[in-house]
Short mmCIF file of C-alpha atoms and ligand atoms in Angstrom, two decimals:
data_model
loop_
_atom_site.label_atom_id
_atom_site.label_comp_id
_atom_site.label_asym_id
_atom_site.label_seq_id
_atom_site.Cartn_x
_atom_site.Cartn_y
_atom_site.Cartn_z
CA UNK A 25 21.39 -14.84 13.60
CA UNK A 26 18.26 -16.91 13.12
CA UNK A 27 15.64 -14.75 11.35
CA UNK A 28 12.18 -15.89 10.34
CA UNK A 29 11.95 -16.75 6.63
CA UNK A 30 10.16 -14.16 4.53
CA UNK A 31 6.92 -15.37 2.94
CA UNK A 32 7.34 -14.39 -0.72
CA UNK A 33 3.56 -14.56 -1.28
CA UNK A 34 3.40 -11.26 0.63
CA UNK A 35 5.16 -9.38 -2.19
CA UNK A 36 3.84 -7.90 -5.40
CA UNK A 37 6.33 -7.71 -8.28
CA UNK A 38 7.77 -4.30 -7.31
CA UNK A 39 8.25 -5.35 -3.70
CA UNK A 40 9.86 -8.61 -4.81
CA UNK A 41 12.25 -6.70 -7.11
CA UNK A 42 13.20 -4.49 -4.12
CA UNK A 43 13.68 -7.48 -1.86
CA UNK A 44 15.83 -9.20 -4.48
CA UNK A 45 17.86 -5.99 -4.89
CA UNK A 46 18.50 -6.02 -1.14
CA UNK A 47 19.91 -9.53 -1.61
CA UNK A 48 22.15 -8.22 -4.43
CA UNK A 49 20.01 -9.87 -7.14
CA UNK A 50 18.81 -8.45 -10.47
CA UNK A 51 15.16 -7.57 -11.18
CA UNK A 52 14.76 -10.33 -13.78
CA UNK A 53 15.51 -12.90 -11.07
CA UNK A 54 12.57 -11.57 -9.07
CA UNK A 55 10.29 -11.87 -12.08
CA UNK A 56 11.51 -15.40 -12.76
CA UNK A 57 10.78 -16.43 -9.19
CA UNK A 58 7.42 -14.66 -9.28
CA UNK A 59 6.38 -16.82 -12.22
CA UNK A 60 7.40 -19.96 -10.37
CA UNK A 61 5.48 -18.90 -7.31
CA UNK A 62 2.23 -17.81 -8.90
CA UNK A 63 2.04 -19.31 -12.38
CA UNK A 64 3.50 -22.70 -11.52
CA UNK A 65 2.39 -22.76 -7.90
CA UNK A 66 5.85 -23.94 -6.94
CA UNK A 67 6.72 -23.91 -3.22
CA UNK A 68 10.12 -25.58 -3.51
CA UNK A 69 12.95 -23.21 -4.42
CA UNK A 70 15.08 -26.23 -5.33
CA UNK A 71 12.70 -27.02 -8.21
CA UNK A 72 13.04 -23.56 -9.83
CA UNK A 73 15.29 -24.91 -12.56
CA UNK A 74 16.06 -21.68 -14.43
CA UNK A 75 17.22 -19.94 -11.24
CA UNK A 76 20.94 -20.12 -10.37
CA UNK A 77 21.71 -22.94 -7.92
CA UNK A 78 23.38 -20.66 -5.40
CA UNK A 79 20.35 -18.37 -5.34
CA UNK A 80 18.02 -21.33 -4.92
CA UNK A 81 20.02 -22.49 -1.93
CA UNK A 82 20.01 -19.03 -0.40
CA UNK A 83 16.25 -18.61 -0.94
CA UNK A 84 15.61 -21.92 0.83
CA UNK A 85 17.36 -20.47 3.87
CA UNK A 86 15.82 -17.02 4.07
CA UNK A 87 12.44 -17.30 2.31
CA UNK A 88 9.37 -19.48 2.15
CA UNK A 89 6.13 -19.84 0.15
CA UNK A 90 3.32 -20.31 2.63
CA UNK A 91 -0.35 -20.09 1.56
CA UNK A 92 -3.10 -20.52 4.19
CA UNK A 93 -4.05 -24.09 5.15
CA UNK A 94 -7.48 -25.45 4.15
CA UNK A 95 -9.42 -26.94 7.07
CA UNK A 96 -12.27 -28.15 4.92
CA UNK A 97 -13.04 -28.50 1.22
CA UNK A 98 -16.66 -29.03 0.15
CA UNK A 99 -18.19 -29.39 -3.30
CA UNK A 100 -21.94 -28.80 -3.60
CA UNK A 101 -24.11 -30.61 -6.14
CA UNK A 102 -24.06 -27.60 -8.47
CA UNK A 103 -20.25 -27.55 -8.56
CA UNK A 104 -19.79 -24.65 -6.13
CA UNK A 105 -16.71 -25.40 -4.08
CA UNK A 106 -16.00 -23.93 -0.67
CA UNK A 107 -12.83 -23.97 1.35
CA UNK A 108 -12.52 -22.98 4.95
CA UNK A 109 -9.00 -21.72 5.58
CA UNK A 110 -7.16 -21.65 8.87
CA UNK A 111 -5.54 -18.26 9.35
CA UNK A 112 -4.16 -18.94 12.83
CA UNK A 113 -5.20 -18.10 16.41
CA UNK A 114 -8.53 -19.89 16.01
CA UNK A 115 -9.53 -17.71 13.04
CA UNK A 116 -10.87 -19.11 9.80
CA UNK A 117 -12.08 -17.53 6.57
CA UNK A 118 -13.98 -18.92 3.62
CA UNK A 119 -13.15 -18.91 -0.08
CA UNK A 120 -15.77 -19.94 -2.62
CA UNK A 121 -15.39 -20.99 -6.25
CA UNK A 122 -18.45 -20.71 -8.47
CA UNK A 123 -18.11 -22.43 -11.87
CA UNK A 124 -20.21 -21.21 -14.80
CA UNK A 125 -20.32 -22.02 -18.47
CA UNK A 126 -17.88 -19.41 -19.67
CA UNK A 127 -16.26 -18.26 -16.46
CA UNK A 128 -15.23 -19.34 -13.00
CA UNK A 129 -15.46 -16.82 -10.18
CA UNK A 130 -13.54 -16.96 -6.94
CA UNK A 131 -15.02 -15.12 -3.97
CA UNK A 132 -12.14 -14.02 -1.74
CA UNK A 133 -12.05 -12.86 1.91
CA UNK A 134 -10.02 -9.87 3.06
CA UNK A 135 -10.38 -9.91 6.86
CA UNK A 136 -11.16 -12.37 9.63
CA UNK A 137 -14.43 -10.79 10.83
CA UNK A 138 -15.35 -7.19 10.09
CA UNK A 139 -15.53 -4.07 12.23
CA UNK A 140 -18.27 -2.33 10.26
CA UNK A 141 -21.19 -4.20 11.79
CA UNK A 142 -23.82 -3.95 9.07
CA UNK A 143 -27.15 -4.90 10.62
CA UNK A 144 -27.90 -7.86 8.30
CA UNK A 145 -24.39 -9.38 8.07
CA UNK A 146 -23.20 -12.33 10.10
CA UNK A 147 -19.53 -11.52 9.45
CA UNK A 148 -20.17 -8.12 11.04
CA UNK A 149 -21.85 -9.82 14.01
CA UNK A 150 -18.62 -11.73 14.64
CA UNK A 151 -16.74 -8.51 15.27
CA UNK A 152 -13.30 -7.81 13.91
CA UNK A 153 -10.50 -10.28 14.46
CA UNK A 154 -7.74 -9.11 12.17
CA UNK A 155 -6.68 -8.08 8.69
CA UNK A 156 -5.52 -10.86 6.41
CA UNK A 157 -1.96 -10.51 5.14
CA UNK A 158 -1.36 -10.09 1.40
CA UNK A 159 -0.14 -13.71 1.38
CA UNK A 160 -3.40 -14.87 2.96
CA UNK A 161 -5.45 -12.93 0.41
CA UNK A 162 -3.54 -13.90 -2.75
CA UNK A 163 -3.03 -17.33 -1.15
CA UNK A 164 -6.76 -17.96 -1.66
CA UNK A 165 -6.31 -17.60 -5.45
CA UNK A 166 -3.03 -19.51 -5.28
CA UNK A 167 -4.74 -22.42 -3.50
CA UNK A 168 -7.82 -22.39 -5.73
CA UNK A 169 -5.65 -22.66 -8.84
CA UNK A 170 -3.75 -25.58 -7.30
CA UNK A 171 -6.78 -27.41 -5.95
CA UNK A 172 -8.98 -26.89 -8.99
CA UNK A 173 -6.28 -27.81 -11.51
CA UNK A 174 -6.58 -26.63 -15.12
CA UNK A 175 -9.50 -27.50 -17.38
CA UNK A 176 -9.22 -29.87 -20.35
CA UNK A 177 -7.26 -27.29 -22.37
CA UNK A 178 -4.92 -26.66 -19.48
CA UNK A 179 -6.56 -23.25 -18.99
CA UNK A 180 -6.84 -21.79 -15.55
CA UNK A 181 -10.36 -22.17 -14.26
CA UNK A 182 -10.49 -19.03 -12.14
CA UNK A 183 -11.30 -16.29 -14.67
CA UNK A 184 -12.83 -13.72 -12.28
CA UNK A 185 -12.18 -12.67 -8.70
CA UNK A 186 -14.66 -10.86 -6.46
CA UNK A 187 -13.57 -9.47 -3.10
CA UNK A 188 -16.94 -10.35 -1.57
CA UNK A 189 -15.99 -12.85 1.08
CA UNK A 190 -15.51 -12.01 4.74
CA UNK A 191 -14.39 -8.52 5.65
CA UNK A 192 -14.29 -5.02 4.21
CA UNK A 193 -11.50 -4.98 1.59
CA UNK A 194 -10.96 -1.22 1.74
CA UNK A 195 -10.42 -1.37 5.51
CA UNK A 196 -7.37 -3.57 4.77
CA UNK A 197 -6.22 -1.36 1.94
CA UNK A 198 -2.50 -2.02 1.55
CA UNK A 199 -2.67 -5.80 1.75
CA UNK A 200 -5.69 -5.92 -0.56
CA UNK A 201 -3.98 -3.69 -3.14
CA UNK A 202 -0.83 -5.86 -3.02
CA UNK A 203 -3.02 -8.90 -3.70
CA UNK A 204 -4.94 -7.08 -6.47
CA UNK A 205 -1.67 -6.14 -8.17
CA UNK A 206 -0.64 -9.79 -8.18
CA UNK A 207 -4.01 -10.76 -9.66
CA UNK A 208 -3.42 -8.29 -12.50
CA UNK A 209 0.31 -8.91 -13.05
CA UNK A 210 1.26 -10.91 -16.14
CA UNK A 211 4.06 -12.56 -14.16
CA UNK A 212 1.46 -13.78 -11.67
CA UNK A 213 -2.23 -14.28 -12.58
CA UNK A 214 -2.69 -11.88 -15.51
CA UNK A 215 -6.39 -11.16 -14.93
CA UNK A 216 -7.86 -8.08 -16.59
CA UNK A 217 -9.07 -5.22 -14.39
CA UNK A 218 -12.62 -5.84 -15.54
CA UNK A 219 -12.50 -9.35 -14.13
CA UNK A 220 -11.41 -8.33 -10.65
CA UNK A 221 -14.08 -6.70 -8.48
CA UNK A 222 -13.75 -5.01 -5.09
CA UNK A 223 -16.96 -4.79 -3.09
CA UNK A 224 -17.09 -2.05 -0.46
CA UNK A 225 -19.63 -0.81 2.03
CA UNK A 226 -18.54 2.70 1.03
CA UNK A 227 -15.34 3.93 2.71
CA UNK A 228 -15.11 7.08 0.61
CA UNK A 229 -11.43 8.11 1.04
CA UNK A 230 -10.31 4.53 0.35
CA UNK A 231 -12.44 4.45 -2.81
CA UNK A 232 -10.49 7.47 -4.05
CA UNK A 233 -7.20 5.77 -3.18
CA UNK A 234 -8.25 2.62 -5.01
CA UNK A 235 -9.11 4.69 -8.06
CA UNK A 236 -5.64 6.27 -7.97
CA UNK A 237 -3.61 3.21 -7.07
CA UNK A 238 -5.35 0.20 -8.58
CA UNK A 239 -8.67 0.82 -10.33
CA UNK A 240 -10.51 -2.48 -10.73
CA UNK A 241 -14.24 -3.10 -11.18
CA UNK A 242 -16.22 -1.65 -8.29
CA UNK A 243 -19.25 -2.97 -6.42
CA UNK A 244 -20.80 -0.85 -3.67
CA UNK A 245 -23.08 -2.23 -0.96
CA UNK A 246 -25.90 0.30 -1.14
CA UNK A 247 -28.77 -1.56 0.58
CA UNK A 248 -30.79 1.61 1.21
CA UNK A 249 -31.82 4.57 -0.92
CA UNK A 250 -31.97 7.17 1.87
CA UNK A 251 -29.63 8.15 4.68
CA UNK A 252 -32.01 7.46 7.58
CA UNK A 253 -32.34 3.80 6.58
CA UNK A 254 -28.74 3.38 5.41
CA UNK A 255 -27.45 4.76 8.73
CA UNK A 256 -29.27 1.87 10.37
CA UNK A 257 -28.33 -0.90 7.92
CA UNK A 258 -24.78 0.13 6.97
CA UNK A 259 -23.48 2.18 9.93
CA UNK A 260 -20.43 3.53 8.01
CA UNK A 261 -23.08 5.69 6.28
CA UNK A 262 -23.12 8.00 9.31
CA UNK A 263 -19.54 8.87 8.40
CA UNK A 264 -19.86 8.82 4.61
CA UNK A 265 -23.49 9.57 3.73
CA UNK A 266 -25.14 8.83 0.40
CA UNK A 267 -24.35 12.16 -1.23
CA UNK A 268 -20.62 11.69 -0.55
CA UNK A 269 -20.77 8.02 -1.52
CA UNK A 270 -22.44 8.71 -4.87
CA UNK A 271 -19.95 11.51 -5.61
CA UNK A 272 -17.11 9.07 -4.85
CA UNK A 273 -18.68 6.54 -7.26
CA UNK A 274 -18.67 9.16 -10.01
CA UNK A 275 -15.04 10.05 -9.29
CA UNK A 276 -14.20 6.35 -9.43
CA UNK A 277 -15.92 5.95 -12.79
CA UNK A 278 -13.42 8.39 -14.34
CA UNK A 279 -10.77 5.67 -14.06
CA UNK A 280 -12.77 2.47 -13.67
CA UNK A 281 -12.26 -0.37 -16.15
CA UNK A 282 -16.03 -0.63 -16.56
CA UNK A 283 -18.36 2.27 -17.18
CA UNK A 284 -20.74 1.41 -14.36
CA UNK A 285 -20.71 0.67 -10.64
CA UNK A 286 -22.57 -2.40 -9.41
CA UNK A 287 -24.81 -1.50 -6.49
CA UNK A 288 -25.55 -4.46 -4.25
CA UNK A 289 -28.92 -4.30 -2.57
CA UNK A 290 -29.94 -6.91 -0.01
CA UNK A 291 -33.71 -7.48 -0.08
CA UNK A 292 -35.07 -7.25 3.48
CA UNK A 293 -38.75 -7.95 3.99
CA UNK A 294 -40.66 -4.77 4.90
CA UNK A 295 -37.42 -2.81 5.46
CA UNK A 296 -36.06 -1.63 2.10
CA UNK A 297 -38.23 -3.39 -0.48
CA UNK A 298 -41.16 -1.00 -1.09
CA UNK A 299 -42.12 0.55 -4.43
CA UNK A 300 -40.96 3.88 -3.02
CA UNK A 301 -37.52 2.38 -2.35
CA UNK A 302 -37.38 1.10 -5.94
CA UNK A 303 -38.27 4.56 -7.27
CA UNK A 304 -35.55 6.11 -5.08
CA UNK A 305 -33.09 3.66 -6.63
CA UNK A 306 -34.21 4.83 -10.05
CA UNK A 307 -33.37 8.39 -8.99
CA UNK A 308 -29.92 7.28 -7.81
CA UNK A 309 -29.31 5.58 -11.16
CA UNK A 310 -29.92 8.93 -12.83
CA UNK A 311 -26.95 10.31 -10.84
CA UNK A 312 -24.49 7.42 -11.16
CA UNK A 313 -24.00 5.05 -14.08
CA UNK A 314 -24.85 1.74 -12.39
CA UNK A 315 -26.32 -1.72 -12.41
CA UNK A 316 -28.24 -3.14 -9.47
CA UNK A 317 -27.67 -6.56 -8.04
CA UNK A 318 -30.59 -7.52 -5.82
CA UNK A 319 -29.54 -10.06 -3.19
CA UNK A 320 -32.29 -11.98 -1.40
CA UNK A 321 -31.34 -11.74 2.30
CA UNK A 322 -29.64 -14.85 3.58
CA UNK A 323 -30.97 -15.38 7.12
CA UNK A 324 -28.74 -16.47 9.99
CA UNK A 325 -29.50 -17.36 13.62
CA UNK A 326 -30.35 -14.35 15.77
CA UNK A 327 -30.93 -12.00 12.83
CA UNK A 328 -34.03 -9.79 13.13
CA UNK A 329 -34.57 -9.66 9.34
CA UNK A 330 -36.50 -11.82 6.89
CA UNK A 331 -35.93 -12.27 3.16
CA UNK A 332 -38.35 -10.34 0.95
CA UNK A 333 -40.88 -12.67 -0.70
CA UNK A 334 -39.96 -13.68 -4.26
CA UNK A 335 -42.96 -11.86 -5.71
CA UNK A 336 -41.95 -8.57 -4.08
CA UNK A 337 -38.38 -8.96 -5.37
CA UNK A 338 -39.79 -9.53 -8.89
CA UNK A 339 -41.97 -6.43 -8.61
CA UNK A 340 -39.02 -4.40 -7.29
CA UNK A 341 -36.80 -5.57 -10.16
CA UNK A 342 -39.47 -4.80 -12.73
CA UNK A 343 -39.81 -1.19 -11.51
CA UNK A 344 -36.08 -0.79 -12.12
CA UNK A 345 -36.29 -2.57 -15.49
CA UNK A 346 -39.22 -0.43 -16.63
CA UNK A 347 -37.09 2.65 -15.92
CA UNK A 348 -34.40 1.21 -18.21
CA UNK A 349 -32.05 0.17 -15.41
CA UNK A 350 -30.21 -3.16 -15.48
CA UNK A 351 -31.08 -5.13 -12.35
CA UNK A 352 -30.12 -8.75 -11.76
CA UNK A 353 -31.34 -10.87 -8.89
CA UNK A 354 -28.97 -13.30 -7.26
CA UNK A 355 -30.24 -16.82 -7.09
CA UNK A 356 -30.44 -18.18 -3.60
CA UNK A 357 -29.00 -21.52 -4.67
CA UNK A 358 -25.27 -21.75 -5.25
CA UNK A 359 -25.64 -22.21 -8.99
CA UNK A 360 -25.01 -18.70 -10.23
CA UNK A 361 -21.91 -16.62 -9.86
CA UNK A 362 -23.20 -14.30 -7.24
CA UNK A 363 -25.23 -16.69 -5.18
CA UNK A 364 -22.50 -18.18 -3.07
CA UNK A 365 -21.08 -14.78 -2.28
CA UNK A 366 -24.44 -13.50 -1.11
CA UNK A 367 -24.75 -16.55 1.06
CA UNK A 368 -21.18 -16.54 2.22
CA UNK A 369 -21.48 -13.96 4.91
CA UNK A 370 -24.56 -15.69 6.25
CA UNK A 371 -22.89 -19.05 6.53
CA UNK A 372 -19.44 -18.29 7.72
CA UNK A 373 -20.11 -17.64 11.36
CA UNK A 374 -21.66 -21.00 12.16
CA UNK A 375 -19.20 -22.92 10.09
CA UNK A 376 -16.26 -21.03 11.45
CA UNK A 377 -17.31 -21.53 15.04
CA UNK A 378 -18.01 -25.18 14.47
CA UNK A 379 -14.71 -25.75 12.76
CA UNK A 380 -12.75 -23.74 15.25
CA UNK A 381 -14.36 -25.80 17.98
CA UNK A 382 -13.37 -28.98 16.11
CA UNK A 383 -9.83 -27.73 15.75
CA UNK A 384 -9.68 -26.90 19.46
CA UNK A 385 -11.18 -30.25 20.42
CA UNK A 386 -8.48 -32.15 18.58
CA UNK A 387 -5.60 -30.30 20.23
N1 SAH B 424 -17.53 -5.83 3.09
C1 SAH B 424 -17.83 -5.76 1.71
C2 SAH B 424 -17.72 -7.08 0.98
C3 SAH B 424 -18.16 -8.35 1.65
S1 SAH B 424 -19.86 -8.71 1.80
C4 SAH B 424 -19.20 -5.16 1.50
O1 SAH B 424 -19.92 -4.99 2.46
O2 SAH B 424 -19.48 -4.80 0.35
C5 SAH B 424 -20.44 -9.09 0.15
C6 SAH B 424 -21.91 -8.70 -0.04
O3 SAH B 424 -22.81 -9.57 0.70
C7 SAH B 424 -22.20 -7.28 0.43
O4 SAH B 424 -23.01 -6.60 -0.47
C8 SAH B 424 -22.95 -7.55 1.71
O5 SAH B 424 -23.70 -6.43 2.09
C9 SAH B 424 -23.75 -8.77 1.38
N2 SAH B 424 -24.31 -9.46 2.54
C10 SAH B 424 -23.82 -9.48 3.80
N3 SAH B 424 -24.62 -10.23 4.61
C11 SAH B 424 -25.62 -10.70 3.84
C12 SAH B 424 -26.76 -11.53 4.10
N4 SAH B 424 -26.99 -12.05 5.30
N5 SAH B 424 -27.58 -11.81 3.05
C13 SAH B 424 -27.32 -11.31 1.82
N6 SAH B 424 -26.27 -10.53 1.52
C14 SAH B 424 -25.43 -10.21 2.51
FE1 SF4 B 425 -18.43 -5.87 6.91
FE2 SF4 B 425 -19.43 -6.03 4.41
FE3 SF4 B 425 -20.52 -7.45 6.43
FE4 SF4 B 425 -20.81 -4.79 6.36
S1 SF4 B 425 -21.62 -6.29 4.86
S2 SF4 B 425 -20.27 -6.02 8.18
S3 SF4 B 425 -18.84 -4.16 5.54
S4 SF4 B 425 -18.48 -7.71 5.59
#
């Protein structure tokens, strides 16, 4: 019988142990192979020298190591590097690496498109195409480590991962959690929970599941301080309104690796950037231990919104600061960790369409 090879990048360590057991192999073999796959980036079973020859031969027949294929690879002047990855059927997603002095952050996508349709988000405007597989999610980190190489000391350059690329990670829960487990596993990437962040628009039951199954650092896309406005900007709010969302944040904090939630807040001119809005955010910060990350809106064609003027963003941030609340503002250039992620959603649609067209044209 000719069965399709199994992509081993789809498995976290427990699943790989189970799969090896089904092949009659011991757990330590699975862990050995896991290290080859993720730590060495090895795709050739034949090269896994500490694995028995017969097993290597068998793996070559029934398994494979297949990360997504990059369609483009661009480095900006500030060192930010962006890859567009082909995920089949004309779909593409973007992965961004943002180097900084003491850390390197990889912004990872979880879905091709997104069903949640936030009013200011170009990914949402694309509609939902499909969930990425665990291999496609962890494959972004796998590829980045390969393509970036180590630094001068042979250290890995990706020190932090943020699930802030295309898609809503908690709407693709199982595959995202498999990928998160690999990020944390010492046999794979060995990142600490504090250095892995999931950003969600606020799917409350999935936030509880994440807390129970794989608590990593949490960012929540707040964007509005009252339900009437949030219903309009982040439509999932009609299902899980602010009161429920804030309660879920507090439940999450019981197990979170950090003692605060990061609230992302896109600054939309004349929509959510008044002094009253800032004071409402102060009130929210009295209920939930948090930091605010103010993101200047990244415009895209056809969007009805404008970015708040810099002076208004400064004023807004200072109201929060005067109340003793930590608020950072993302730079709009790609030279700080958060910038590229804030811009990502705004840039993907055009690029994706253009590239998909290119791909189709060359067929
Ligand atoms: N779906 C998840 C994560 C991906 S989006 C979420 O919504 O949290 C990462 C961040 O970029 C989110 O806070 C999102 O609201 C924000 N964002 C989306 N479109 C944007 C735009 N055009 N300008 C600035 N930030 C944007
Ligand atoms: Fe989806 Fe996040 Fe964009 Fe909302 S902001 S449409 S949840 S990717």
